[in-house]
Each structure stands twice: as structure tokens, then as C-alpha cells.
Amino acid sequence: MTLQYRWQLADELPMVYCTCVCIYCVLQANVKAGNDLMVTLALFGYSAAVTLVYLQNRNPVFHQVAYAIEVAVILVRSTFYQMEIRKTNLRAYTEMRHLFLLGAGSFGMAFVLWNIDNICCGALREIRGWVHPALAPFFQLHAYWHIGTALGCYASIVYQQYLRLVMLGTVDQYRATRLLGFIPYIERTCTAKTVKTA
């Protein structure tokens, strides 16, 4: 590990905070107006508790477990939503399933590569020394952790946008589409002809 502890915190604690925002979104997806103060306070309390404990307990496993709990909450709640939506809107369910699998798959693959990097760090450094410099980036597995988690987070955000549209009953006005064939985004569909003005 090359980062000083305070910079490691600057890297890891925002993961906890941003994931709390995603938890709020997935827990409040079916709320038509207002917000739930108890959910907000609980998530703020969780973030504060993780921060305070991690400042005292410098074991990175603590952060990993705290973050894994958050991801599990999102995955479980999203799965329940999908089971409900499957009964009423098969098109939306299919799209949500694709977004869900992209996000979960990206996180999962990133997690595997990150652990390989942690376990085989010395061997990977040696390989990078042997291969042509142009090939060395292929053995920087920690970098792929960041790419995979970024794609996973992005897919999760698009998923939550789509979920909110489904839960509010406005999903028919939108569609999920792909940039370059795999980067998802939501766009509004043309529901009415545009009227030309003279």
C-alpha cells in the first residue's frame, strides 16, 4: 500500500457516503412526494459511525465489511423490486434486469481483480517488469478495480433512475438505450408530434 492513511480515508470513506445516497434512492423509489426523515437520519448515522470507527480502527477489513453491507442492502432491495415489477411490466423488468446484471457484474469482476491484485501483488510487479511497457497496464489490476466499480456505480445510478420511473408509473415516456452498444442511459421518448411554428 503506497497511500498514507489519511489519503486512504479520502479514497475509501466517500465510497461509504455515496453508497448511502444510492441506498436512500433505492429505499425511497416508490415514494411519490416528500422524504423519509428516519431513513435520512439512519443513513447519516451509519456514515458517521463508520467514519468514527474507521478513524480509530485502521483495519481496512472494517471498511470492506461496512461497504459490503451497503451494497448488500441495495442488491436485496433491488431484487425485491424486480420481483414485483416482473408481475406487472415485463418490458421494464427485462430492462432493469440488464442494468442490474451490468452493475452487479462490473462490481463482481472488479472485486475479483482487486483481490487478485492484493494477493499476487509481487508477482504482478515482476510480470510488469518483464513485459513490454505497452503491455504493463494490462497487469495493473487495481486500476481495473476502479474502472469496474465506476461502471458498476454508473449502471446502478441508471438502474435507480429507471426504477423510480417504473415506480411512479411514468416509464412509458422513457427508454433505456446504450451508448457504444453497452453504456446505458435513459432518454425521453417522443410521445407527441412536434408542432412547427411559422
PDB file of C-alpha atoms in Angstrom:
ATOM      1  CA  MET A   1       0.000   0.000   0.000  1.00  0.00           C
ATOM      2  CA  THR A   2       1.512   3.297  -1.083  1.00  0.00           C
ATOM      3  CA  LEU A   3      -1.071   5.755   0.243  1.00  0.00           C
ATOM      4  CA  GLN A   4      -0.704   7.417   3.631  1.00  0.00           C
ATOM      5  CA  TYR A   5      -3.567   6.563   5.991  1.00  0.00           C
ATOM      6  CA  ARG A   6      -5.301   9.951   5.698  1.00  0.00           C
ATOM      7  CA  TRP A   7      -5.316   9.669   1.897  1.00  0.00           C
ATOM      8  CA  GLN A   8      -6.584   6.108   2.133  1.00  0.00           C
ATOM      9  CA  LEU A   9      -9.502   7.531   4.139  1.00  0.00           C
ATOM     10  CA  ALA A  10     -10.055  10.145   1.443  1.00  0.00           C
ATOM     11  CA  ASP A  11     -10.314   7.295  -1.063  1.00  0.00           C
ATOM     12  CA  GLU A  12     -12.474   4.901   0.957  1.00  0.00           C
ATOM     13  CA  LEU A  13     -14.883   6.966   3.078  1.00  0.00           C
ATOM     14  CA  PRO A  14     -16.502   8.707   0.072  1.00  0.00           C
ATOM     15  CA  MET A  15     -17.433   5.224  -1.156  1.00  0.00           C
ATOM     16  CA  VAL A  16     -19.485   4.783   2.027  1.00  0.00           C
ATOM     17  CA  TYR A  17     -21.087   8.225   1.755  1.00  0.00           C
ATOM     18  CA  CYS A  18     -22.024   7.945  -1.927  1.00  0.00           C
ATOM     19  CA  THR A  19     -23.425   4.455  -1.438  1.00  0.00           C
ATOM     20  CA  CYS A  20     -25.653   5.814   1.342  1.00  0.00           C
ATOM     21  CA  VAL A  21     -27.153   8.172  -1.256  1.00  0.00           C
ATOM     22  CA  CYS A  22     -27.817   5.157  -3.505  1.00  0.00           C
ATOM     23  CA  ILE A  23     -29.413   3.299  -0.577  1.00  0.00           C
ATOM     24  CA  TYR A  24     -31.674   6.283   0.049  1.00  0.00           C
ATOM     25  CA  CYS A  25     -32.707   6.298  -3.621  1.00  0.00           C
ATOM     26  CA  VAL A  26     -33.491   2.587  -3.710  1.00  0.00           C
ATOM     27  CA  LEU A  27     -35.409   2.698  -0.411  1.00  0.00           C
ATOM     28  CA  GLN A  28     -37.435   5.735  -1.497  1.00  0.00           C
ATOM     29  CA  ALA A  29     -38.049   4.709  -5.130  1.00  0.00           C
ATOM     30  CA  ASN A  30     -41.788   4.232  -4.606  1.00  0.00           C
ATOM     31  CA  VAL A  31     -42.360   7.415  -2.564  1.00  0.00           C
ATOM     32  CA  LYS A  32     -44.312   9.879  -4.715  1.00  0.00           C
ATOM     33  CA  ALA A  33     -43.594  13.034  -2.690  1.00  0.00           C
ATOM     34  CA  GLY A  34     -41.621  14.158   0.335  1.00  0.00           C
ATOM     35  CA  ASN A  35     -38.879  12.230   2.062  1.00  0.00           C
ATOM     36  CA  ASP A  36     -38.452   9.917   5.000  1.00  0.00           C
ATOM     37  CA  LEU A  37     -36.579  11.668   7.799  1.00  0.00           C
ATOM     38  CA  MET A  38     -35.900   8.381   9.620  1.00  0.00           C
ATOM     39  CA  VAL A  39     -34.178   6.872   6.580  1.00  0.00           C
ATOM     40  CA  THR A  40     -32.119  10.041   6.172  1.00  0.00           C
ATOM     41  CA  LEU A  41     -31.077  10.054   9.833  1.00  0.00           C
ATOM     42  CA  ALA A  42     -30.288   6.330   9.825  1.00  0.00           C
ATOM     43  CA  LEU A  43     -28.030   6.667   6.793  1.00  0.00           C
ATOM     44  CA  PHE A  44     -26.353   9.773   8.204  1.00  0.00           C
ATOM     45  CA  GLY A  45     -25.809   7.905  11.474  1.00  0.00           C
ATOM     46  CA  TYR A  46     -24.356   4.907   9.630  1.00  0.00           C
ATOM     47  CA  SER A  47     -21.933   7.145   7.710  1.00  0.00           C
ATOM     48  CA  ALA A  48     -20.876   8.956  10.881  1.00  0.00           C
ATOM     49  CA  ALA A  49     -20.427   5.704  12.818  1.00  0.00           C
ATOM     50  CA  VAL A  50     -18.328   4.122  10.059  1.00  0.00           C
ATOM     51  CA  THR A  51     -16.190   7.259   9.882  1.00  0.00           C
ATOM     52  CA  LEU A  52     -15.615   7.433  13.647  1.00  0.00           C
ATOM     53  CA  VAL A  53     -14.840   3.732  13.988  1.00  0.00           C
ATOM     54  CA  TYR A  54     -12.540   3.731  10.963  1.00  0.00           C
ATOM     55  CA  LEU A  55     -10.602   6.694  12.356  1.00  0.00           C
ATOM     56  CA  GLN A  56      -9.847   4.574  15.432  1.00  0.00           C
ATOM     57  CA  ASN A  57      -9.689   1.109  13.852  1.00  0.00           C
ATOM     58  CA  ARG A  58      -7.267   1.291  10.961  1.00  0.00           C
ATOM     59  CA  ASN A  59      -8.041  -2.204   9.700  1.00  0.00           C
ATOM     60  CA  PRO A  60      -9.141  -1.989   6.035  1.00  0.00           C
ATOM     61  CA  VAL A  61     -11.298  -5.078   6.536  1.00  0.00           C
ATOM     62  CA  PHE A  62     -13.628  -2.920   8.642  1.00  0.00           C
ATOM     63  CA  HIS A  63     -14.182  -0.587   5.698  1.00  0.00           C
ATOM     64  CA  GLN A  64     -14.676  -3.523   3.337  1.00  0.00           C
ATOM     65  CA  VAL A  65     -17.360  -5.025   5.575  1.00  0.00           C
ATOM     66  CA  ALA A  66     -19.090  -1.648   6.088  1.00  0.00           C
ATOM     67  CA  TYR A  67     -19.168  -1.093   2.330  1.00  0.00           C
ATOM     68  CA  ALA A  68     -20.292  -4.671   1.613  1.00  0.00           C
ATOM     69  CA  ILE A  69     -23.261  -4.203   3.971  1.00  0.00           C
ATOM     70  CA  GLU A  70     -24.355  -1.175   1.945  1.00  0.00           C
ATOM     71  CA  VAL A  71     -24.024  -2.998  -1.371  1.00  0.00           C
ATOM     72  CA  ALA A  72     -25.996  -5.940   0.062  1.00  0.00           C
ATOM     73  CA  VAL A  73     -28.850  -3.610   1.095  1.00  0.00           C
ATOM     74  CA  ILE A  74     -29.037  -2.220  -2.442  1.00  0.00           C
ATOM     75  CA  LEU A  75     -28.897  -5.676  -4.043  1.00  0.00           C
ATOM     76  CA  VAL A  76     -31.559  -7.173  -1.774  1.00  0.00           C
ATOM     77  CA  ARG A  77     -33.993  -4.257  -2.104  1.00  0.00           C
ATOM     78  CA  SER A  78     -33.462  -4.089  -5.856  1.00  0.00           C
ATOM     79  CA  THR A  79     -34.168  -7.813  -6.164  1.00  0.00           C
ATOM     80  CA  PHE A  80     -37.475  -7.422  -4.324  1.00  0.00           C
ATOM     81  CA  TYR A  81     -38.465  -4.524  -6.585  1.00  0.00           C
ATOM     82  CA  GLN A  82     -37.631  -6.571  -9.650  1.00  0.00           C
ATOM     83  CA  MET A  83     -39.751  -9.479  -8.444  1.00  0.00           C
ATOM     84  CA  GLU A  84     -42.708  -7.095  -8.005  1.00  0.00           C
ATOM     85  CA  ILE A  85     -42.194  -5.396 -11.366  1.00  0.00           C
ATOM     86  CA  ARG A  86     -41.849  -8.691 -13.220  1.00  0.00           C
ATOM     87  CA  LYS A  87     -45.519  -9.411 -12.467  1.00  0.00           C
ATOM     88  CA  THR A  88     -46.807  -6.150 -13.942  1.00  0.00           C
ATOM     89  CA  ASN A  89     -44.370  -4.842 -16.568  1.00  0.00           C
ATOM     90  CA  LEU A  90     -42.243  -7.420 -18.371  1.00  0.00           C
ATOM     91  CA  ARG A  91     -40.560  -4.827 -20.632  1.00  0.00           C
ATOM     92  CA  ALA A  92     -39.434  -2.751 -17.659  1.00  0.00           C
ATOM     93  CA  TYR A  93     -38.372  -5.869 -15.777  1.00  0.00           C
ATOM     94  CA  THR A  94     -36.215  -7.009 -18.715  1.00  0.00           C
ATOM     95  CA  GLU A  95     -34.510  -3.625 -18.973  1.00  0.00           C
ATOM     96  CA  MET A  96     -33.978  -3.435 -15.218  1.00  0.00           C
ATOM     97  CA  ARG A  97     -32.530  -6.932 -15.217  1.00  0.00           C
ATOM     98  CA  HIS A  98     -29.968  -5.909 -17.864  1.00  0.00           C
ATOM     99  CA  LEU A  99     -28.992  -2.819 -15.871  1.00  0.00           C
ATOM    100  CA  PHE A 100     -28.836  -4.830 -12.650  1.00  0.00           C
ATOM    101  CA  LEU A 101     -26.613  -7.504 -14.215  1.00  0.00           C
ATOM    102  CA  LEU A 102     -24.303  -4.898 -15.743  1.00  0.00           C
ATOM    103  CA  GLY A 103     -23.891  -3.145 -12.392  1.00  0.00           C
ATOM    104  CA  ALA A 104     -23.528  -6.300 -10.295  1.00  0.00           C
ATOM    105  CA  GLY A 105     -21.285  -7.952 -12.893  1.00  0.00           C
ATOM    106  CA  SER A 106     -18.992  -4.928 -13.086  1.00  0.00           C
ATOM    107  CA  PHE A 107     -18.708  -4.764  -9.299  1.00  0.00           C
ATOM    108  CA  GLY A 108     -18.152  -8.521  -9.066  1.00  0.00           C
ATOM    109  CA  MET A 109     -15.435  -8.622 -11.716  1.00  0.00           C
ATOM    110  CA  ALA A 110     -13.749  -5.567 -10.209  1.00  0.00           C
ATOM    111  CA  PHE A 111     -13.798  -7.214  -6.783  1.00  0.00           C
ATOM    112  CA  VAL A 112     -12.188 -10.385  -8.163  1.00  0.00           C
ATOM    113  CA  LEU A 113      -9.452  -8.427  -9.967  1.00  0.00           C
ATOM    114  CA  TRP A 114      -8.810  -6.287  -6.892  1.00  0.00           C
ATOM    115  CA  ASN A 115      -8.350  -9.385  -4.726  1.00  0.00           C
ATOM    116  CA  ILE A 116      -6.038 -10.987  -7.279  1.00  0.00           C
ATOM    117  CA  ASP A 117      -4.028  -7.769  -7.221  1.00  0.00           C
ATOM    118  CA  ASN A 118      -3.868  -7.842  -3.408  1.00  0.00           C
ATOM    119  CA  ILE A 119      -2.845 -11.498  -3.258  1.00  0.00           C
ATOM    120  CA  CYS A 120      -0.444 -11.536  -6.220  1.00  0.00           C
ATOM    121  CA  CYS A 121       0.952  -8.002  -5.974  1.00  0.00           C
ATOM    122  CA  GLY A 122       4.617  -9.094  -6.015  1.00  0.00           C
ATOM    123  CA  ALA A 123       4.170 -11.462  -8.941  1.00  0.00           C
ATOM    124  CA  LEU A 124       2.269  -8.845 -10.934  1.00  0.00           C
ATOM    125  CA  ARG A 125       5.068  -6.327 -10.358  1.00  0.00           C
ATOM    126  CA  GLU A 126       7.566  -8.830 -11.673  1.00  0.00           C
ATOM    127  CA  ILE A 127       5.429  -9.519 -14.742  1.00  0.00           C
ATOM    128  CA  ARG A 128       5.167  -5.788 -15.425  1.00  0.00           C
ATOM    129  CA  GLY A 129       8.981  -5.656 -15.323  1.00  0.00           C
ATOM    130  CA  TRP A 130       9.326  -8.488 -17.849  1.00  0.00           C
ATOM    131  CA  VAL A 131       6.766  -7.474 -20.446  1.00  0.00           C
ATOM    132  CA  HIS A 132       6.947  -4.684 -22.992  1.00  0.00           C
ATOM    133  CA  PRO A 133       5.936  -1.333 -21.388  1.00  0.00           C
ATOM    134  CA  ALA A 134       2.932  -1.157 -23.702  1.00  0.00           C
ATOM    135  CA  LEU A 135       1.604  -4.384 -22.129  1.00  0.00           C
ATOM    136  CA  ALA A 136       2.299  -3.432 -18.500  1.00  0.00           C
ATOM    137  CA  PRO A 137      -1.080  -1.674 -17.982  1.00  0.00           C
ATOM    138  CA  PHE A 138      -2.840  -4.993 -18.572  1.00  0.00           C
ATOM    139  CA  PHE A 139      -1.291  -6.215 -15.309  1.00  0.00           C
ATOM    140  CA  GLN A 140      -2.352  -3.168 -13.247  1.00  0.00           C
ATOM    141  CA  LEU A 141      -5.368  -4.981 -11.806  1.00  0.00           C
ATOM    142  CA  HIS A 142      -6.045  -2.345  -9.152  1.00  0.00           C
ATOM    143  CA  ALA A 143      -6.751   0.108 -11.984  1.00  0.00           C
ATOM    144  CA  TYR A 144      -9.372  -2.298 -13.330  1.00  0.00           C
ATOM    145  CA  TRP A 145     -10.965  -2.309  -9.869  1.00  0.00           C
ATOM    146  CA  HIS A 146     -11.558   1.430 -10.256  1.00  0.00           C
ATOM    147  CA  ILE A 147     -12.845   1.076 -13.813  1.00  0.00           C
ATOM    148  CA  GLY A 148     -15.173  -1.785 -12.828  1.00  0.00           C
ATOM    149  CA  THR A 149     -16.550  -0.046  -9.756  1.00  0.00           C
ATOM    150  CA  ALA A 150     -17.051   3.173 -11.735  1.00  0.00           C
ATOM    151  CA  LEU A 151     -19.054   1.301 -14.380  1.00  0.00           C
ATOM    152  CA  GLY A 152     -20.938  -0.581 -11.659  1.00  0.00           C
ATOM    153  CA  CYS A 153     -21.813   2.662  -9.850  1.00  0.00           C
ATOM    154  CA  TYR A 154     -22.911   4.303 -13.066  1.00  0.00           C
ATOM    155  CA  ALA A 155     -25.094   1.325 -14.044  1.00  0.00           C
ATOM    156  CA  SER A 156     -26.564   1.362 -10.528  1.00  0.00           C
ATOM    157  CA  ILE A 157     -27.484   5.034 -10.846  1.00  0.00           C
ATOM    158  CA  VAL A 158     -29.135   4.466 -14.229  1.00  0.00           C
ATOM    159  CA  TYR A 159     -30.930   1.448 -12.734  1.00  0.00           C
ATOM    160  CA  GLN A 160     -32.241   3.578  -9.882  1.00  0.00           C
ATOM    161  CA  GLN A 161     -33.434   6.271 -12.298  1.00  0.00           C
ATOM    162  CA  TYR A 162     -35.285   3.640 -14.305  1.00  0.00           C
ATOM    163  CA  LEU A 163     -36.675   2.046 -11.127  1.00  0.00           C
ATOM    164  CA  ARG A 164     -38.020   5.419  -9.994  1.00  0.00           C
ATOM    165  CA  LEU A 165     -39.739   5.924 -13.364  1.00  0.00           C
ATOM    166  CA  VAL A 166     -41.313   2.461 -13.082  1.00  0.00           C
ATOM    167  CA  MET A 167     -42.488   3.031  -9.522  1.00  0.00           C
ATOM    168  CA  LEU A 168     -44.018   6.414 -10.424  1.00  0.00           C
ATOM    169  CA  GLY A 169     -45.775   4.908 -13.450  1.00  0.00           C
ATOM    170  CA  THR A 170     -44.037   7.173 -15.981  1.00  0.00           C
ATOM    171  CA  VAL A 171     -41.640   4.634 -17.507  1.00  0.00           C
ATOM    172  CA  ASP A 172     -43.575   4.527 -20.803  1.00  0.00           C
ATOM    173  CA  GLN A 173     -42.390   8.074 -21.509  1.00  0.00           C
ATOM    174  CA  TYR A 174     -38.740   6.964 -21.355  1.00  0.00           C
ATOM    175  CA  ARG A 175     -36.490   4.262 -22.667  1.00  0.00           C
ATOM    176  CA  ALA A 176     -33.140   2.877 -21.688  1.00  0.00           C
ATOM    177  CA  THR A 177     -30.685   2.938 -24.548  1.00  0.00           C
ATOM    178  CA  ARG A 178     -26.964   2.274 -24.971  1.00  0.00           C
ATOM    179  CA  LEU A 179     -24.069   4.472 -25.996  1.00  0.00           C
ATOM    180  CA  LEU A 180     -21.485   2.492 -27.988  1.00  0.00           C
ATOM    181  CA  GLY A 181     -23.680  -0.558 -27.518  1.00  0.00           C
ATOM    182  CA  PHE A 182     -23.070  -1.048 -23.781  1.00  0.00           C
ATOM    183  CA  ILE A 183     -23.080   2.227 -21.779  1.00  0.00           C
ATOM    184  CA  PRO A 184     -26.700   2.652 -20.644  1.00  0.00           C
ATOM    185  CA  TYR A 185     -28.584   5.892 -20.277  1.00  0.00           C
ATOM    186  CA  ILE A 186     -32.218   6.984 -20.035  1.00  0.00           C
ATOM    187  CA  GLU A 187     -33.799   9.147 -22.710  1.00  0.00           C
ATOM    188  CA  ARG A 188     -37.256  10.599 -23.095  1.00  0.00           C
ATOM    189  CA  THR A 189     -39.297   9.157 -25.952  1.00  0.00           C
ATOM    190  CA  CYS A 190     -41.231  11.323 -28.387  1.00  0.00           C
ATOM    191  CA  THR A 191     -44.827  10.846 -27.254  1.00  0.00           C
ATOM    192  CA  ALA A 192     -46.303  13.644 -29.325  1.00  0.00           C
ATOM    193  CA  LYS A 193     -45.521  15.109 -32.732  1.00  0.00           C
ATOM    194  CA  THR A 194     -43.681  18.373 -32.609  1.00  0.00           C
ATOM    195  CA  VAL A 195     -45.673  21.287 -33.925  1.00  0.00           C
ATOM    196  CA  LYS A 196     -43.856  23.583 -36.314  1.00  0.00           C
ATOM    197  CA  THR A 197     -44.423  27.285 -35.787  1.00  0.00           C
ATOM    198  CA  ALA A 198     -44.485  29.640 -38.728  1.00  0.00           C
TER     199      ALA A 198
END
